[in-house]
């Protein structure tokens, strides 16, 4: 009401599908499903790691989000940008930090890291990476709703949506 937004003007409802806080994901998913069902709109389920990478939309280097999954495990993926178009090199996954660093070394391209796993894995990265690397600035280093929304636009254009009644 404060925005003067008519909810019927929405084309779809976007939601981060995880990984993340179990409670936060459940609340977000339930809210998105309720809105989509009531408005008869589709849902765009955006992988959290993909959205985190999208914070660096347009970056010239390989992008590697790292979310701390504990016990040397990370939720991660590898991405490149061609302008504003995101290319998934390695889909969102949960792996040991040594596995993703080995894959980056094998690819051989400069890389930028971001995410809440950076402070946890920074020493390991610094000691084991063999390509030029950097870390995203603090204001781009965490999940952002704006990145979920911007990536949702791409998903919408590509038809990557499901009916609100089918969302889990």
PDB file of C-alpha atoms in Angstrom:
ATOM      1  CA  UNK A   1       0.000   0.000   0.000  1.00  0.00           C
ATOM      2  CA  UNK A   2       2.832   2.395   0.835  1.00  0.00           C
ATOM      3  CA  UNK A   3       4.277   1.858  -2.650  1.00  0.00           C
ATOM      4  CA  UNK A   4       0.930   2.033  -4.360  1.00  0.00           C
ATOM      5  CA  UNK A   5       1.713  -1.324  -5.970  1.00  0.00           C
ATOM      6  CA  UNK A   6      -1.099  -3.437  -7.344  1.00  0.00           C
ATOM      7  CA  UNK A   7      -0.019  -7.036  -6.690  1.00  0.00           C
ATOM      8  CA  UNK A   8      -1.934  -8.143  -9.773  1.00  0.00           C
ATOM      9  CA  UNK A   9       0.610  -6.172 -11.833  1.00  0.00           C
ATOM     10  CA  UNK A  10       3.316  -8.699 -10.880  1.00  0.00           C
ATOM     11  CA  UNK A  11       4.386 -11.162 -13.569  1.00  0.00           C
ATOM     12  CA  UNK A  12       5.858 -13.706 -11.133  1.00  0.00           C
ATOM     13  CA  UNK A  13       7.139 -14.191  -7.585  1.00  0.00           C
ATOM     14  CA  UNK A  14      10.862 -14.855  -7.023  1.00  0.00           C
ATOM     15  CA  UNK A  15      12.299 -16.696  -4.039  1.00  0.00           C
ATOM     16  CA  UNK A  16      15.780 -17.843  -2.994  1.00  0.00           C
ATOM     17  CA  UNK A  17      15.620 -21.637  -2.831  1.00  0.00           C
ATOM     18  CA  UNK A  18      18.740 -22.312  -0.801  1.00  0.00           C
ATOM     19  CA  UNK A  19      21.133 -23.165   0.575  1.00  0.00           C
ATOM     20  CA  UNK A  20      20.598 -20.984   3.595  1.00  0.00           C
ATOM     21  CA  UNK A  21      18.962 -20.776   6.983  1.00  0.00           C
ATOM     22  CA  UNK A  22      16.335 -23.515   7.223  1.00  0.00           C
ATOM     23  CA  UNK A  23      13.852 -21.233   8.975  1.00  0.00           C
ATOM     24  CA  UNK A  24      14.496 -18.348   6.602  1.00  0.00           C
ATOM     25  CA  UNK A  25      14.088 -20.550   3.547  1.00  0.00           C
ATOM     26  CA  UNK A  26      10.851 -22.064   4.881  1.00  0.00           C
ATOM     27  CA  UNK A  27       9.367 -18.636   5.646  1.00  0.00           C
ATOM     28  CA  UNK A  28      10.440 -17.242   2.254  1.00  0.00           C
ATOM     29  CA  UNK A  29       9.149 -20.277   0.389  1.00  0.00           C
ATOM     30  CA  UNK A  30       5.808 -20.278   2.204  1.00  0.00           C
ATOM     31  CA  UNK A  31       5.352 -16.549   1.601  1.00  0.00           C
ATOM     32  CA  UNK A  32       6.228 -16.861  -2.098  1.00  0.00           C
ATOM     33  CA  UNK A  33       3.954 -19.865  -2.547  1.00  0.00           C
ATOM     34  CA  UNK A  34       1.063 -18.106  -0.801  1.00  0.00           C
ATOM     35  CA  UNK A  35       1.438 -14.969  -2.930  1.00  0.00           C
ATOM     36  CA  UNK A  36       1.856 -16.920  -6.167  1.00  0.00           C
ATOM     37  CA  UNK A  37      -1.100 -19.177  -5.438  1.00  0.00           C
ATOM     38  CA  UNK A  38      -3.394 -16.306  -4.418  1.00  0.00           C
ATOM     39  CA  UNK A  39      -2.408 -14.191  -7.438  1.00  0.00           C
ATOM     40  CA  UNK A  40      -2.241 -17.161  -9.849  1.00  0.00           C
ATOM     41  CA  UNK A  41       1.333 -16.225 -10.777  1.00  0.00           C
ATOM     42  CA  UNK A  42       4.363 -18.451 -11.430  1.00  0.00           C
ATOM     43  CA  UNK A  43       7.288 -18.831  -9.022  1.00  0.00           C
ATOM     44  CA  UNK A  44      10.929 -18.343  -9.946  1.00  0.00           C
ATOM     45  CA  UNK A  45      13.132 -20.420  -7.592  1.00  0.00           C
ATOM     46  CA  UNK A  46      16.596 -18.877  -7.635  1.00  0.00           C
ATOM     47  CA  UNK A  47      19.565 -20.891  -6.283  1.00  0.00           C
ATOM     48  CA  UNK A  48      21.155 -18.858  -3.484  1.00  0.00           C
ATOM     49  CA  UNK A  49      24.706 -19.410  -4.758  1.00  0.00           C
ATOM     50  CA  UNK A  50      23.699 -18.254  -8.262  1.00  0.00           C
ATOM     51  CA  UNK A  51      22.153 -15.097  -6.817  1.00  0.00           C
ATOM     52  CA  UNK A  52      25.273 -14.479  -4.730  1.00  0.00           C
ATOM     53  CA  UNK A  53      27.398 -14.732  -7.894  1.00  0.00           C
ATOM     54  CA  UNK A  54      25.014 -12.312  -9.620  1.00  0.00           C
ATOM     55  CA  UNK A  55      26.134  -9.630  -7.149  1.00  0.00           C
ATOM     56  CA  UNK A  56      29.188  -9.371  -9.417  1.00  0.00           C
ATOM     57  CA  UNK A  57      27.227  -9.175 -12.667  1.00  0.00           C
ATOM     58  CA  UNK A  58      29.502  -8.008 -15.468  1.00  0.00           C
ATOM     59  CA  UNK A  59      32.758  -8.893 -13.661  1.00  0.00           C
ATOM     60  CA  UNK A  60      35.630  -9.842 -15.981  1.00  0.00           C
ATOM     61  CA  UNK A  61      37.021 -12.710 -13.839  1.00  0.00           C
ATOM     62  CA  UNK A  62      35.681 -16.129 -12.970  1.00  0.00           C
ATOM     63  CA  UNK A  63      33.291 -15.693 -10.007  1.00  0.00           C
ATOM     64  CA  UNK A  64      33.353 -18.171  -7.112  1.00  0.00           C
ATOM     65  CA  UNK A  65      30.834 -17.725  -4.284  1.00  0.00           C
ATOM     66  CA  UNK A  66      31.750 -19.588  -1.104  1.00  0.00           C
ATOM     67  CA  UNK A  67      29.208 -20.123   1.651  1.00  0.00           C
ATOM     68  CA  UNK A  68      30.456 -21.823   4.803  1.00  0.00           C
ATOM     69  CA  UNK A  69      28.824 -25.261   5.128  1.00  0.00           C
ATOM     70  CA  UNK A  70      31.095 -26.183   8.099  1.00  0.00           C
ATOM     71  CA  UNK A  71      33.745 -28.934   8.328  1.00  0.00           C
ATOM     72  CA  UNK A  72      35.777 -27.534   5.387  1.00  0.00           C
ATOM     73  CA  UNK A  73      32.703 -27.877   3.158  1.00  0.00           C
ATOM     74  CA  UNK A  74      31.396 -25.014   1.089  1.00  0.00           C
ATOM     75  CA  UNK A  75      28.294 -24.309  -0.946  1.00  0.00           C
ATOM     76  CA  UNK A  76      29.794 -22.975  -4.133  1.00  0.00           C
ATOM     77  CA  UNK A  77      29.717 -22.829  -7.918  1.00  0.00           C
ATOM     78  CA  UNK A  78      31.659 -21.181 -10.732  1.00  0.00           C
ATOM     79  CA  UNK A  79      30.336 -18.440 -13.003  1.00  0.00           C
ATOM     80  CA  UNK A  80      31.367 -16.117 -15.820  1.00  0.00           C
ATOM     81  CA  UNK A  81      29.644 -13.058 -17.195  1.00  0.00           C
ATOM     82  CA  UNK A  82      29.266 -11.978 -20.770  1.00  0.00           C
ATOM     83  CA  UNK A  83      28.022  -8.476 -20.092  1.00  0.00           C
ATOM     84  CA  UNK A  84      24.936  -8.989 -17.927  1.00  0.00           C
ATOM     85  CA  UNK A  85      24.434 -12.588 -19.059  1.00  0.00           C
ATOM     86  CA  UNK A  86      25.541 -15.101 -16.430  1.00  0.00           C
ATOM     87  CA  UNK A  87      27.109 -18.346 -17.608  1.00  0.00           C
ATOM     88  CA  UNK A  88      27.162 -21.238 -15.149  1.00  0.00           C
ATOM     89  CA  UNK A  89      30.510 -23.039 -15.365  1.00  0.00           C
ATOM     90  CA  UNK A  90      29.875 -25.289 -12.346  1.00  0.00           C
ATOM     91  CA  UNK A  91      26.378 -25.539 -10.888  1.00  0.00           C
ATOM     92  CA  UNK A  92      25.673 -24.822  -7.242  1.00  0.00           C
ATOM     93  CA  UNK A  93      27.039 -27.695  -5.150  1.00  0.00           C
ATOM     94  CA  UNK A  94      28.402 -28.647  -1.737  1.00  0.00           C
ATOM     95  CA  UNK A  95      32.076 -29.680  -1.861  1.00  0.00           C
ATOM     96  CA  UNK A  96      35.251 -29.601   0.196  1.00  0.00           C
ATOM     97  CA  UNK A  97      37.100 -26.291  -0.239  1.00  0.00           C
ATOM     98  CA  UNK A  98      40.123 -28.147  -1.645  1.00  0.00           C
ATOM     99  CA  UNK A  99      37.974 -29.534  -4.488  1.00  0.00           C
ATOM    100  CA  UNK A 100      36.767 -26.155  -5.739  1.00  0.00           C
ATOM    101  CA  UNK A 101      40.249 -24.611  -5.435  1.00  0.00           C
ATOM    102  CA  UNK A 102      41.700 -27.525  -7.450  1.00  0.00           C
ATOM    103  CA  UNK A 103      39.053 -26.983 -10.141  1.00  0.00           C
ATOM    104  CA  UNK A 104      39.818 -23.245 -10.308  1.00  0.00           C
ATOM    105  CA  UNK A 105      43.540 -23.979 -10.577  1.00  0.00           C
ATOM    106  CA  UNK A 106      42.783 -26.420 -13.407  1.00  0.00           C
ATOM    107  CA  UNK A 107      40.687 -23.826 -15.280  1.00  0.00           C
ATOM    108  CA  UNK A 108      43.589 -21.386 -14.906  1.00  0.00           C
ATOM    109  CA  UNK A 109      41.620 -18.126 -15.051  1.00  0.00           C
ATOM    110  CA  UNK A 110      41.740 -15.213 -12.601  1.00  0.00           C
ATOM    111  CA  UNK A 111      38.991 -15.553 -10.006  1.00  0.00           C
ATOM    112  CA  UNK A 112      37.119 -13.389  -7.527  1.00  0.00           C
ATOM    113  CA  UNK A 113      35.672 -14.888  -4.324  1.00  0.00           C
ATOM    114  CA  UNK A 114      32.681 -13.675  -2.339  1.00  0.00           C
ATOM    115  CA  UNK A 115      30.342 -14.902   0.371  1.00  0.00           C
ATOM    116  CA  UNK A 116      30.302 -15.622   4.092  1.00  0.00           C
ATOM    117  CA  UNK A 117      32.857 -18.386   3.552  1.00  0.00           C
ATOM    118  CA  UNK A 118      35.573 -15.912   2.532  1.00  0.00           C
ATOM    119  CA  UNK A 119      36.742 -15.166   6.100  1.00  0.00           C
ATOM    120  CA  UNK A 120      36.651 -18.893   6.939  1.00  0.00           C
ATOM    121  CA  UNK A 121      38.512 -20.114   3.840  1.00  0.00           C
ATOM    122  CA  UNK A 122      40.729 -17.111   3.087  1.00  0.00           C
ATOM    123  CA  UNK A 123      43.897 -18.685   4.581  1.00  0.00           C
ATOM    124  CA  UNK A 124      43.354 -21.912   2.624  1.00  0.00           C
ATOM    125  CA  UNK A 125      42.647 -20.000  -0.579  1.00  0.00           C
ATOM    126  CA  UNK A 126      45.769 -17.846  -0.181  1.00  0.00           C
ATOM    127  CA  UNK A 127      47.987 -20.875   0.420  1.00  0.00           C
ATOM    128  CA  UNK A 128      46.591 -23.126  -2.334  1.00  0.00           C
ATOM    129  CA  UNK A 129      45.430 -20.993  -5.247  1.00  0.00           C
ATOM    130  CA  UNK A 130      47.769 -20.834  -8.246  1.00  0.00           C
ATOM    131  CA  UNK A 131      45.905 -18.242 -10.348  1.00  0.00           C
ATOM    132  CA  UNK A 132      45.469 -14.500  -9.780  1.00  0.00           C
ATOM    133  CA  UNK A 133      42.638 -13.974  -7.275  1.00  0.00           C
ATOM    134  CA  UNK A 134      40.761 -11.245  -5.443  1.00  0.00           C
ATOM    135  CA  UNK A 135      37.921 -10.866  -2.967  1.00  0.00           C
ATOM    136  CA  UNK A 136      34.711  -8.931  -3.596  1.00  0.00           C
ATOM    137  CA  UNK A 137      34.236  -5.698  -1.654  1.00  0.00           C
ATOM    138  CA  UNK A 138      32.182  -5.963   1.563  1.00  0.00           C
ATOM    139  CA  UNK A 139      29.049  -4.335   0.107  1.00  0.00           C
ATOM    140  CA  UNK A 140      28.808  -7.105  -2.526  1.00  0.00           C
ATOM    141  CA  UNK A 141      29.928  -9.990  -0.345  1.00  0.00           C
ATOM    142  CA  UNK A 142      26.583 -11.251   1.031  1.00  0.00           C
ATOM    143  CA  UNK A 143      23.253 -12.435  -0.334  1.00  0.00           C
ATOM    144  CA  UNK A 144      21.100  -9.551  -1.583  1.00  0.00           C
ATOM    145  CA  UNK A 145      17.425  -9.533  -2.481  1.00  0.00           C
ATOM    146  CA  UNK A 146      18.210  -7.260  -5.420  1.00  0.00           C
ATOM    147  CA  UNK A 147      20.456  -9.915  -6.979  1.00  0.00           C
ATOM    148  CA  UNK A 148      17.698 -12.539  -6.562  1.00  0.00           C
ATOM    149  CA  UNK A 149      15.259 -10.180  -8.304  1.00  0.00           C
ATOM    150  CA  UNK A 150      17.666  -9.288 -11.126  1.00  0.00           C
ATOM    151  CA  UNK A 151      18.480 -12.940 -11.791  1.00  0.00           C
ATOM    152  CA  UNK A 152      14.758 -13.756 -11.629  1.00  0.00           C
ATOM    153  CA  UNK A 153      14.239 -11.461 -14.631  1.00  0.00           C
ATOM    154  CA  UNK A 154      16.624 -13.675 -16.640  1.00  0.00           C
ATOM    155  CA  UNK A 155      14.861 -16.824 -15.417  1.00  0.00           C
ATOM    156  CA  UNK A 156      11.505 -15.331 -16.395  1.00  0.00           C
ATOM    157  CA  UNK A 157      12.708 -14.477 -19.915  1.00  0.00           C
ATOM    158  CA  UNK A 158      14.110 -18.029 -20.248  1.00  0.00           C
ATOM    159  CA  UNK A 159      10.825 -19.548 -19.015  1.00  0.00           C
ATOM    160  CA  UNK A 160      12.408 -21.125 -15.906  1.00  0.00           C
ATOM    161  CA  UNK A 161       9.325 -20.951 -13.703  1.00  0.00           C
ATOM    162  CA  UNK A 162       6.779 -23.202 -12.064  1.00  0.00           C
ATOM    163  CA  UNK A 163       3.162 -22.723 -11.090  1.00  0.00           C
ATOM    164  CA  UNK A 164       2.634 -21.480  -7.536  1.00  0.00           C
ATOM    165  CA  UNK A 165       0.521 -24.550  -6.821  1.00  0.00           C
ATOM    166  CA  UNK A 166       3.432 -26.844  -7.765  1.00  0.00           C
ATOM    167  CA  UNK A 167       6.199 -25.134  -5.737  1.00  0.00           C
ATOM    168  CA  UNK A 168       7.793 -27.133  -2.900  1.00  0.00           C
TER     169      UNK A 168
END
